[in-house]
mmCIF file of C-alpha atoms and ligand atoms in Angstrom:
data_model
loop_
_atom_site.group_PDB
_atom_site.id
_atom_site.type_symbol
_atom_site.label_atom_id
_atom_site.label_comp_id
_atom_site.label_asym_id
_atom_site.label_seq_id
_atom_site.Cartn_x
_atom_site.Cartn_y
_atom_site.Cartn_z
ATOM 1 C CA MET A 198 -12.991 6.123 76.320
ATOM 2 C CA ALA A 199 -11.125 2.862 75.722
ATOM 3 C CA ASP A 200 -11.995 1.077 72.421
ATOM 4 C CA ASP A 201 -12.070 -2.256 74.166
ATOM 5 C CA ILE A 202 -14.504 -2.795 76.982
ATOM 6 C CA LEU A 203 -12.318 -5.657 78.230
ATOM 7 C CA ASP A 204 -8.596 -5.893 77.625
ATOM 8 C CA ILE A 205 -6.660 -8.777 79.128
ATOM 9 C CA SER A 206 -2.900 -8.661 78.768
ATOM 10 C CA GLY A 207 -0.170 -11.018 79.908
ATOM 11 C CA LEU A 208 -2.524 -12.737 82.328
ATOM 12 C CA SER A 209 -1.094 -15.717 84.217
ATOM 13 C CA VAL A 210 -2.940 -17.607 86.949
ATOM 14 C CA ASP A 211 -1.579 -20.443 89.122
ATOM 15 C CA PHE A 212 -3.338 -22.895 91.424
ATOM 16 C CA ARG A 213 -1.685 -24.328 94.497
ATOM 17 C CA THR A 214 -2.296 -28.092 94.462
ATOM 18 C CA PRO A 215 -0.944 -30.982 96.554
ATOM 19 C CA GLY A 216 1.102 -32.095 93.521
ATOM 20 C CA GLY A 217 2.724 -28.667 93.028
ATOM 21 C CA THR A 218 1.871 -25.384 91.344
ATOM 22 C CA LEU A 219 -0.495 -25.768 88.417
ATOM 23 C CA HIS A 220 -0.037 -23.064 85.771
ATOM 24 C CA ALA A 221 -3.633 -22.778 84.598
ATOM 25 C CA LEU A 222 -3.281 -19.596 82.506
ATOM 26 C CA ARG A 223 -0.071 -18.395 80.903
ATOM 27 C CA ASP A 224 0.426 -15.014 79.284
ATOM 28 C CA VAL A 225 -3.134 -14.682 78.017
ATOM 29 C CA ASN A 226 -3.844 -11.711 75.727
ATOM 30 C CA LEU A 227 -7.427 -11.025 74.678
ATOM 31 C CA SER A 228 -9.701 -8.106 74.106
ATOM 32 C CA VAL A 229 -13.415 -7.566 73.645
ATOM 33 C CA LYS A 230 -14.403 -4.545 71.581
ATOM 34 C CA ARG A 231 -17.359 -2.481 72.751
ATOM 35 C CA GLY A 232 -20.633 -3.933 71.505
ATOM 36 C CA SER A 233 -18.981 -6.997 69.949
ATOM 37 C CA VAL A 234 -19.062 -10.714 70.747
ATOM 38 C CA LEU A 235 -15.865 -12.606 71.511
ATOM 39 C CA GLY A 236 -16.082 -16.392 71.637
ATOM 40 C CA ILE A 237 -13.616 -18.548 73.544
ATOM 41 C CA VAL A 238 -13.275 -22.177 72.503
ATOM 42 C CA GLY A 239 -11.177 -24.972 73.881
ATOM 43 C CA GLU A 240 -11.226 -28.503 75.240
ATOM 44 C CA SER A 241 -12.124 -29.263 78.826
ATOM 45 C CA GLY A 242 -9.369 -28.148 81.205
ATOM 46 C CA CYS A 243 -7.919 -25.493 78.897
ATOM 47 C CA GLY A 244 -8.675 -22.707 81.390
ATOM 48 C CA LYS A 245 -11.945 -21.173 80.171
ATOM 49 C CA SER A 246 -13.581 -21.054 83.594
ATOM 50 C CA THR A 247 -10.370 -19.886 85.262
ATOM 51 C CA LEU A 248 -10.254 -17.002 82.819
ATOM 52 C CA ILE A 249 -13.867 -16.010 83.490
ATOM 53 C CA ASN A 250 -13.488 -16.374 87.235
ATOM 54 C CA THR A 251 -10.464 -14.091 87.115
ATOM 55 C CA VAL A 252 -12.468 -11.501 85.201
ATOM 56 C CA ILE A 253 -15.433 -11.623 87.553
ATOM 57 C CA GLY A 254 -13.166 -11.739 90.596
ATOM 58 C CA LEU A 255 -14.318 -15.122 91.842
ATOM 59 C CA LEU A 256 -11.144 -17.212 91.872
ATOM 60 C CA PRO A 257 -10.941 -19.877 94.588
ATOM 61 C CA SER A 258 -8.601 -19.307 97.522
ATOM 62 C CA ASN A 259 -5.823 -21.570 96.177
ATOM 63 C CA ALA A 260 -5.526 -19.432 93.027
ATOM 64 C CA ARG A 261 -3.002 -16.656 92.524
ATOM 65 C CA VAL A 262 -2.754 -14.135 89.724
ATOM 66 C CA ALA A 263 0.930 -14.467 88.834
ATOM 67 C CA GLY A 264 0.966 -11.531 86.431
ATOM 68 C CA GLY A 265 -0.880 -9.407 83.911
ATOM 69 C CA GLU A 266 -3.748 -6.976 83.732
ATOM 70 C CA VAL A 267 -7.501 -7.230 83.250
ATOM 71 C CA ARG A 268 -8.715 -3.827 82.126
ATOM 72 C CA PHE A 269 -12.412 -3.115 82.165
ATOM 73 C CA ASP A 270 -13.162 0.151 80.375
ATOM 74 C CA GLY A 271 -9.533 1.113 80.822
ATOM 75 C CA ARG A 272 -9.254 0.348 84.566
ATOM 76 C CA ASP A 273 -7.271 -2.609 85.912
ATOM 77 C CA MET A 274 -9.748 -4.805 87.775
ATOM 78 C CA LEU A 275 -6.961 -6.679 89.526
ATOM 79 C CA LYS A 276 -6.139 -3.481 91.386
ATOM 80 C CA MET A 277 -9.710 -2.646 92.366
ATOM 81 C CA THR A 278 -10.955 -2.844 95.940
ATOM 82 C CA PRO A 279 -13.691 -5.400 96.709
ATOM 83 C CA GLY A 280 -16.156 -2.505 96.872
ATOM 84 C CA GLN A 281 -15.187 -1.220 93.417
ATOM 85 C CA LEU A 282 -15.472 -4.740 91.996
ATOM 86 C CA GLN A 283 -18.849 -5.154 93.612
ATOM 87 C CA ASP A 284 -20.009 -1.960 91.896
ATOM 88 C CA LEU A 285 -18.963 -3.312 88.503
ATOM 89 C CA ARG A 286 -20.471 -6.749 88.907
ATOM 90 C CA GLY A 287 -24.176 -7.042 88.390
ATOM 91 C CA GLN A 288 -24.261 -3.605 86.852
ATOM 92 C CA ARG A 289 -21.723 -2.899 84.123
ATOM 93 C CA MET A 290 -20.658 -6.533 83.908
ATOM 94 C CA THR A 291 -23.120 -9.398 84.325
ATOM 95 C CA ALA A 292 -22.899 -13.155 83.862
ATOM 96 C CA VAL A 293 -24.939 -16.153 82.739
ATOM 97 C CA PHE A 294 -23.795 -19.662 83.626
ATOM 98 C CA GLN A 295 -24.334 -23.157 82.338
ATOM 99 C CA ASP A 296 -26.916 -24.270 84.873
ATOM 100 C CA PRO A 297 -29.800 -21.814 85.250
ATOM 101 C CA MET A 298 -31.108 -23.657 88.320
ATOM 102 C CA THR A 299 -28.069 -22.675 90.387
ATOM 103 C CA ALA A 300 -28.466 -19.039 89.343
ATOM 104 C CA LEU A 301 -32.148 -18.809 90.287
ATOM 105 C CA ASN A 302 -33.458 -19.002 93.820
ATOM 106 C CA PRO A 303 -36.026 -21.853 93.950
ATOM 107 C CA VAL A 304 -38.067 -20.342 96.793
ATOM 108 C CA LEU A 305 -38.622 -16.902 95.261
ATOM 109 C CA THR A 306 -40.849 -16.073 92.312
ATOM 110 C CA ILE A 307 -39.240 -14.936 89.079
ATOM 111 C CA GLY A 308 -40.824 -11.525 89.606
ATOM 112 C CA GLN A 309 -39.333 -11.157 93.095
ATOM 113 C CA GLN A 310 -35.891 -12.076 91.767
ATOM 114 C CA MET A 311 -36.127 -9.766 88.793
ATOM 115 C CA VAL A 312 -37.223 -6.883 91.001
ATOM 116 C CA ALA A 313 -34.486 -7.620 93.571
ATOM 117 C CA ILE A 314 -31.795 -7.553 90.891
ATOM 118 C CA GLN A 315 -32.711 -3.937 90.123
ATOM 119 C CA TYR A 316 -31.773 -2.895 93.675
ATOM 120 C CA ARG A 317 -29.597 -0.070 92.447
ATOM 121 C CA SER A 318 -32.376 1.562 90.483
ATOM 122 C CA GLY A 319 -34.350 4.292 92.236
ATOM 123 C CA ALA A 320 -37.555 3.266 90.436
ATOM 124 C CA SER A 321 -40.722 2.168 92.236
ATOM 125 C CA THR A 322 -41.411 -1.553 92.687
ATOM 126 C CA ARG A 323 -44.227 -1.187 90.188
ATOM 127 C CA GLU A 324 -41.854 0.231 87.573
ATOM 128 C CA LYS A 325 -39.314 -2.510 88.342
ATOM 129 C CA ARG A 326 -42.012 -5.144 87.775
ATOM 130 C CA ARG A 327 -42.942 -3.486 84.510
ATOM 131 C CA ARG A 328 -39.308 -3.658 83.361
ATOM 132 C CA ALA A 329 -39.053 -7.273 84.519
ATOM 133 C CA ALA A 330 -42.074 -8.163 82.372
ATOM 134 C CA GLU A 331 -40.631 -6.174 79.483
ATOM 135 C CA TYR A 332 -37.389 -8.210 79.631
ATOM 136 C CA LEU A 333 -39.275 -11.506 79.936
ATOM 137 C CA ALA A 334 -41.089 -10.524 76.747
ATOM 138 C CA LYS A 335 -37.740 -9.717 75.121
ATOM 139 C CA VAL A 336 -36.542 -13.277 75.797
ATOM 140 C CA ARG A 337 -39.886 -14.461 74.374
ATOM 141 C CA ILE A 338 -41.543 -15.770 77.509
ATOM 142 C CA PRO A 339 -45.198 -15.677 76.487
ATOM 143 C CA ASP A 340 -47.668 -13.897 78.739
ATOM 144 C CA PRO A 341 -44.917 -12.384 80.926
ATOM 145 C CA GLU A 342 -47.028 -10.368 83.370
ATOM 146 C CA PRO A 343 -48.752 -13.309 85.155
ATOM 147 C CA ARG A 344 -45.635 -15.486 84.868
ATOM 148 C CA LEU A 345 -43.745 -13.085 87.128
ATOM 149 C CA GLY A 346 -45.694 -14.711 89.969
ATOM 150 C CA GLN A 347 -44.356 -18.200 89.202
ATOM 151 C CA TYR A 348 -41.387 -20.079 90.670
ATOM 152 C CA PRO A 349 -38.353 -21.321 88.690
ATOM 153 C CA HIS A 350 -39.538 -24.970 88.707
ATOM 154 C CA GLN A 351 -42.691 -23.911 86.858
ATOM 155 C CA PHE A 352 -40.618 -23.081 83.786
ATOM 156 C CA SER A 353 -38.863 -25.433 81.357
ATOM 157 C CA GLY A 354 -35.053 -25.640 81.272
ATOM 158 C CA GLY A 355 -34.855 -23.548 78.112
ATOM 159 C CA MET A 356 -37.162 -20.928 79.613
ATOM 160 C CA ARG A 357 -35.119 -20.779 82.816
ATOM 161 C CA GLN A 358 -31.975 -20.114 80.795
ATOM 162 C CA ARG A 359 -33.785 -17.381 78.875
ATOM 163 C CA ILE A 360 -34.897 -15.874 82.200
ATOM 164 C CA CYS A 361 -31.254 -15.838 83.346
ATOM 165 C CA ILE A 362 -30.324 -14.038 80.133
ATOM 166 C CA ALA A 363 -33.137 -11.537 80.728
ATOM 167 C CA MET A 364 -31.787 -10.931 84.237
ATOM 168 C CA ALA A 365 -28.242 -10.463 82.951
ATOM 169 C CA LEU A 366 -29.472 -7.921 80.411
ATOM 170 C CA LEU A 367 -31.855 -6.079 82.714
ATOM 171 C CA ALA A 368 -28.950 -4.030 84.037
ATOM 172 C CA GLU A 369 -28.090 -3.026 80.443
ATOM 173 C CA PRO A 370 -24.484 -3.975 81.109
ATOM 174 C CA ASP A 371 -21.474 -2.996 78.993
ATOM 175 C CA LEU A 372 -20.301 -6.607 79.071
ATOM 176 C CA MET A 373 -22.189 -9.844 79.535
ATOM 177 C CA ILE A 374 -20.171 -12.956 80.264
ATOM 178 C CA ALA A 375 -21.797 -16.203 79.208
ATOM 179 C CA ASP A 376 -20.039 -19.407 80.341
ATOM 180 C CA GLU A 377 -21.446 -22.305 78.282
ATOM 181 C CA PRO A 378 -24.986 -20.902 78.562
ATOM 182 C CA THR A 379 -26.434 -23.370 76.072
ATOM 183 C CA THR A 380 -24.541 -26.550 76.925
ATOM 184 C CA ALA A 381 -27.345 -27.913 79.119
ATOM 185 C CA LEU A 382 -29.963 -27.372 76.406
ATOM 186 C CA ASP A 383 -30.924 -29.707 73.576
ATOM 187 C CA ALA A 384 -29.762 -28.851 70.063
ATOM 188 C CA THR A 385 -32.968 -27.117 68.910
ATOM 189 C CA LEU A 386 -33.231 -25.016 72.054
ATOM 190 C CA GLU A 387 -29.552 -24.165 71.802
ATOM 191 C CA LEU A 388 -30.046 -22.687 68.322
ATOM 192 C CA GLU A 389 -33.040 -20.742 69.575
ATOM 193 C CA VAL A 390 -31.187 -19.315 72.563
ATOM 194 C CA ILE A 391 -28.176 -18.383 70.426
ATOM 195 C CA ALA A 392 -30.379 -16.548 67.906
ATOM 196 C CA LEU A 393 -32.076 -14.773 70.770
ATOM 197 C CA LEU A 394 -28.770 -13.815 72.390
ATOM 198 C CA LYS A 395 -27.624 -12.325 69.115
ATOM 199 C CA ASP A 396 -30.820 -10.236 68.738
ATOM 200 C CA LEU A 397 -30.705 -9.026 72.320
ATOM 201 C CA GLN A 398 -27.014 -8.241 72.201
ATOM 202 C CA ARG A 399 -27.659 -5.987 69.221
ATOM 203 C CA GLU A 400 -30.667 -4.409 70.849
ATOM 204 C CA VAL A 401 -29.007 -3.714 74.210
ATOM 205 C CA GLY A 402 -25.723 -2.908 72.457
ATOM 206 C CA CYS A 403 -23.581 -4.693 75.056
ATOM 207 C CA ALA A 404 -20.435 -6.694 74.417
ATOM 208 C CA VAL A 405 -20.476 -10.431 75.127
ATOM 209 C CA LEU A 406 -17.720 -12.792 76.189
ATOM 210 C CA PHE A 407 -19.098 -16.175 75.151
ATOM 211 C CA ILE A 408 -17.536 -19.451 76.233
ATOM 212 C CA SER A 409 -18.420 -22.638 74.440
ATOM 213 C CA HIS A 410 -16.949 -25.824 73.098
ATOM 214 C CA HIS A 411 -19.556 -25.847 70.369
ATOM 215 C CA LEU A 412 -18.005 -24.405 67.220
ATOM 216 C CA GLY A 413 -21.360 -24.039 65.464
ATOM 217 C CA ALA A 414 -22.652 -21.800 68.247
ATOM 218 C CA ILE A 415 -19.459 -19.739 68.119
ATOM 219 C CA ALA A 416 -19.709 -19.292 64.351
ATOM 220 C CA GLN A 417 -23.303 -18.170 64.620
ATOM 221 C CA LEU A 418 -22.942 -15.709 67.464
ATOM 222 C CA CYS A 419 -19.441 -14.267 67.551
ATOM 223 C CA ASP A 420 -17.555 -11.519 65.768
ATOM 224 C CA ASP A 421 -14.149 -12.646 67.017
ATOM 225 C CA VAL A 422 -12.827 -15.948 68.354
ATOM 226 C CA ALA A 423 -9.993 -17.001 70.637
ATOM 227 C CA ILE A 424 -8.824 -20.610 70.703
ATOM 228 C CA MET A 425 -7.401 -21.798 74.009
ATOM 229 C CA TYR A 426 -5.219 -24.811 74.561
ATOM 230 C CA ALA A 427 -3.830 -25.952 77.916
ATOM 231 C CA GLY A 428 -3.907 -22.482 79.473
ATOM 232 C CA GLU A 429 -2.746 -20.457 76.477
ATOM 233 C CA VAL A 430 -4.528 -18.574 73.724
ATOM 234 C CA VAL A 431 -3.006 -20.283 70.683
ATOM 235 C CA GLU A 432 -4.919 -18.384 68.020
ATOM 236 C CA ARG A 433 -7.304 -15.454 67.729
ATOM 237 C CA GLY A 434 -8.962 -13.626 64.889
ATOM 238 C CA THR A 435 -12.297 -12.753 63.356
ATOM 239 C CA VAL A 436 -14.836 -15.556 62.931
ATOM 240 C CA ARG A 437 -14.092 -15.565 59.207
ATOM 241 C CA GLU A 438 -10.365 -15.845 59.691
ATOM 242 C CA ILE A 439 -10.627 -18.645 62.219
ATOM 243 C CA PHE A 440 -13.217 -20.701 60.355
ATOM 244 C CA HIS A 441 -11.789 -20.199 56.873
ATOM 245 C CA ASP A 442 -8.097 -19.623 57.333
ATOM 246 C CA ALA A 443 -6.996 -21.058 60.668
ATOM 247 C CA ARG A 444 -3.214 -20.979 61.074
ATOM 248 C CA HIS A 445 -2.589 -22.912 64.256
ATOM 249 C CA PRO A 446 -2.461 -26.724 63.930
ATOM 250 C CA TYR A 447 -4.603 -27.034 67.078
ATOM 251 C CA THR A 448 -7.350 -24.806 65.635
ATOM 252 C CA ARG A 449 -7.179 -26.802 62.406
ATOM 253 C CA ALA A 450 -7.474 -30.064 64.322
ATOM 254 C CA LEU A 451 -10.492 -28.741 66.255
ATOM 255 C CA LEU A 452 -12.203 -27.702 63.035
ATOM 256 C CA THR A 453 -11.518 -31.024 61.342
ATOM 257 C CA CYS A 454 -12.825 -32.979 64.339
ATOM 258 C CA ASP A 455 -16.013 -30.950 64.802
ATOM 259 C CA PRO A 456 -18.947 -33.393 64.548
ATOM 260 C CA GLY A 457 -21.108 -30.571 63.175
ATOM 261 C CA ARG A 458 -18.877 -30.382 60.109
ATOM 262 C CA ILE A 459 -18.536 -34.031 59.282
ATOM 263 C CA ARG A 460 -20.899 -34.896 56.464
ATOM 264 C CA GLU A 461 -20.843 -38.677 56.165
ATOM 265 C CA ALA A 462 -22.292 -40.907 58.832
ATOM 266 C CA THR A 463 -19.431 -42.457 60.738
ATOM 267 C CA ARG A 464 -19.171 -44.860 63.614
ATOM 268 C CA ARG A 465 -16.073 -43.243 64.973
ATOM 269 C CA LEU A 466 -15.566 -39.493 65.167
ATOM 270 C CA PRO A 467 -12.050 -38.244 64.517
ATOM 271 C CA THR A 468 -10.254 -36.984 67.615
ATOM 272 C CA ILE A 469 -6.975 -35.214 68.239
ATOM 273 C CA PRO A 470 -4.511 -37.923 69.314
ATOM 274 C CA GLY A 471 -2.913 -37.531 72.746
ATOM 275 C CA SER A 472 -4.109 -35.469 75.692
ATOM 276 C CA ILE A 473 -3.562 -32.107 77.385
ATOM 277 C CA PRO A 474 -0.193 -31.981 79.193
ATOM 278 C CA ASP A 475 0.100 -31.895 82.971
ATOM 279 C CA LEU A 476 -0.006 -28.184 83.768
ATOM 280 C CA ARG A 477 2.210 -28.781 86.815
ATOM 281 C CA ARG A 478 5.021 -30.077 84.611
ATOM 282 C CA LEU A 479 4.934 -27.980 81.493
ATOM 283 C CA PRO A 480 6.875 -29.178 78.475
ATOM 284 C CA GLU A 481 9.485 -26.791 77.078
ATOM 285 C CA GLY A 482 8.634 -24.854 73.955
ATOM 286 C CA CYS A 483 5.298 -24.984 72.195
ATOM 287 C CA ILE A 484 2.570 -26.340 74.437
ATOM 288 C CA PHE A 485 0.894 -28.236 71.577
ATOM 289 C CA ARG A 486 4.145 -29.815 70.357
ATOM 290 C CA PRO A 487 3.588 -33.355 71.756
ATOM 291 C CA ARG A 488 0.305 -33.670 69.815
ATOM 292 C CA CYS A 489 1.149 -31.587 66.775
ATOM 293 C CA PRO A 490 1.311 -33.179 63.305
ATOM 294 C CA GLU A 491 3.431 -30.225 62.075
ATOM 295 C CA ARG A 492 6.099 -30.280 64.789
ATOM 296 C CA PHE A 493 9.761 -29.775 63.883
ATOM 297 C CA GLU A 494 12.970 -28.875 65.745
ATOM 298 C CA ARG A 495 12.152 -25.214 66.281
ATOM 299 C CA CYS A 496 9.066 -26.107 68.302
ATOM 300 C CA ALA A 497 11.342 -26.770 71.270
ATOM 301 C CA GLU A 498 11.338 -22.985 71.493
ATOM 302 C CA HIS A 499 8.064 -21.250 72.481
ATOM 303 C CA PRO A 500 6.731 -19.601 69.309
ATOM 304 C CA GLY A 501 5.027 -16.536 70.788
ATOM 305 C CA ASP A 502 2.309 -14.731 68.811
ATOM 306 C CA ARG A 503 2.771 -14.485 65.033
ATOM 307 C CA ARG A 504 0.788 -11.769 63.367
ATOM 308 C CA ILE A 505 -1.104 -13.099 60.333
ATOM 309 C CA THR A 506 -3.317 -10.081 59.619
ATOM 310 C CA GLU A 507 -4.300 -6.915 61.446
ATOM 311 C CA THR A 508 -6.729 -9.036 63.489
ATOM 312 C CA GLN A 509 -5.372 -12.606 63.396
ATOM 313 C CA PHE A 510 -2.574 -14.024 65.546
ATOM 314 C CA ALA A 511 -1.346 -17.587 65.955
ATOM 315 C CA ALA A 512 1.287 -18.948 68.318
ATOM 316 C CA CYS A 513 3.004 -21.280 65.851
ATOM 317 C CA HIS A 514 6.380 -21.173 64.081
ATOM 318 C CA LYS A 515 4.691 -22.383 60.900
ATOM 319 C CA ALA A 516 1.697 -20.025 61.104
ATOM 320 C CA LEU A 517 2.721 -18.090 58.021
ATOM 321 C CA ASP A 518 3.815 -21.114 55.978
ATOM 322 C CA LEU A 519 0.974 -23.610 56.384
ATOM 323 C CA ALA A 520 -1.054 -24.246 53.252
ATOM 324 C CA PRO A 521 -4.665 -23.157 53.573
ATOM 325 C CA LEU A 522 -6.792 -25.777 55.242
ATOM 326 C CA GLU A 523 -9.198 -27.121 52.662
ATOM 327 C CA ARG A 524 -12.332 -25.122 53.176
ATOM 328 C CA ILE A 525 -14.692 -27.137 55.304
ATOM 329 C CA GLU A 526 -18.331 -26.287 54.802
ATOM 330 C CA ALA A 527 -20.450 -25.990 57.918
HETATM 331 N N1 ATP B 143 -9.598 -24.830 92.248
HETATM 332 C C1 ATP B 143 -8.675 -25.454 91.519
HETATM 333 N N2 ATP B 143 -7.580 -26.003 92.094
HETATM 334 C C2 ATP B 143 -6.632 -26.616 91.355
HETATM 335 N N3 ATP B 143 -6.655 -26.713 90.020
HETATM 336 C C3 ATP B 143 -7.716 -26.195 89.393
HETATM 337 C C4 ATP B 143 -8.777 -25.541 90.090
HETATM 338 N N4 ATP B 143 -9.692 -25.111 89.177
HETATM 339 C C5 ATP B 143 -9.227 -25.484 87.969
HETATM 340 N N5 ATP B 143 -8.042 -26.134 88.082
HETATM 341 C C6 ATP B 143 -7.210 -26.659 86.988
HETATM 342 O O1 ATP B 143 -6.970 -25.581 86.089
HETATM 343 C C7 ATP B 143 -7.031 -26.036 84.740
HETATM 344 C C8 ATP B 143 -8.083 -25.231 83.989
HETATM 345 O O2 ATP B 143 -9.371 -25.546 84.506
HETATM 346 P P1 ATP B 143 -10.714 -24.812 84.055
HETATM 347 O O3 ATP B 143 -11.801 -25.247 84.983
HETATM 348 O O4 ATP B 143 -10.453 -23.357 83.953
HETATM 349 O O5 ATP B 143 -10.953 -25.427 82.607
HETATM 350 P P2 ATP B 143 -12.196 -25.285 81.605
HETATM 351 O O6 ATP B 143 -11.604 -24.908 80.291
HETATM 352 O O7 ATP B 143 -13.211 -24.388 82.189
HETATM 353 O O8 ATP B 143 -12.754 -26.765 81.499
HETATM 354 P P3 ATP B 143 -14.264 -27.293 81.293
HETATM 355 O O9 ATP B 143 -14.549 -27.183 79.822
HETATM 356 O O10 ATP B 143 -14.168 -28.720 81.741
HETATM 357 O O11 ATP B 143 -15.162 -26.454 82.150
HETATM 358 C C9 ATP B 143 -7.322 -27.525 84.807
HETATM 359 O O12 ATP B 143 -6.087 -28.205 84.722
HETATM 360 C C10 ATP B 143 -7.937 -27.703 86.172
HETATM 361 O O13 ATP B 143 -7.667 -28.997 86.666
HETATM 362 MG MG1 MG B 144 -15.229 -24.663 82.751
#
């Protein structure tokens, strides 16, 4: 049995666009250990959704996997037939997305949908309804039995997202993929859903691949973190390593700019100067170089992964030399 439930290596994905080939993912290496939570953070356009869509096999038609492997439980998903992929999805690998309304069918009751999703189980409809109610209770929907008869619009936004999580866990998957599942919720609900996800993940024992641009949510939920920038994983490590001893200047800039960590009231939040490069015309060398406060001559050469510890890697020539970032309290 493979140690990692998901192991992505050397993954590159291109999009065909009118302006030329866009290199959306380049040589991405990531793994999710069984039963653990990996968070992926990065600014808009850094390739988070492209990565997830590659894993769940839902890339648009203008996309092409230019290289690499995506191993699920040791088997390369990129070599699976559509039938084999279909067997994985919804069973061993499930997903929750940002907008619960698009995931739920508005004209069917929650109960109907939660029974339908158990189509592979040989259990009776009555047993499937019992399990549906059991999972609604797990995500703390009060009075679950009668609520199975209600439609999605009869629930609040936060409840709908919790129902989606219940549905994703109902299959007791090995891996649940959550793409910004709390971004549409207000701050209080977000904290609640994150705490719930953590409890359920432990209870079901599944691994989670969690995408977010909210560092607080990542710190609370994840065991390991990967930081993406413009289609590359620039740093990865345990939550502790990333939040307390980040070695890539981009990670350090993200941490310093996080509104959740800035104590004094300010009219203007700090931002990272500059913008993401055009992925159709990639600069030579380090991808972060044009915006990097630490850049020097060697950055004209791509740094590749530097090993910091057994678990931490950063793609920066200075990764081993940078002074520790002053510890920023959450
Ligand atoms: N279907 C597509 N055709 C062409 N380019 C695309 C397509 N989908 C994404 N891209 C490009 O690929 C890059 C990565 O996009 P992606 O949607 O994966 O980013 P993201 O990190 O999910 O961003 P966000 O936080 O805004 O959701 C971007 O430059 C985007 O413009
Ligand atoms: Mg996205």
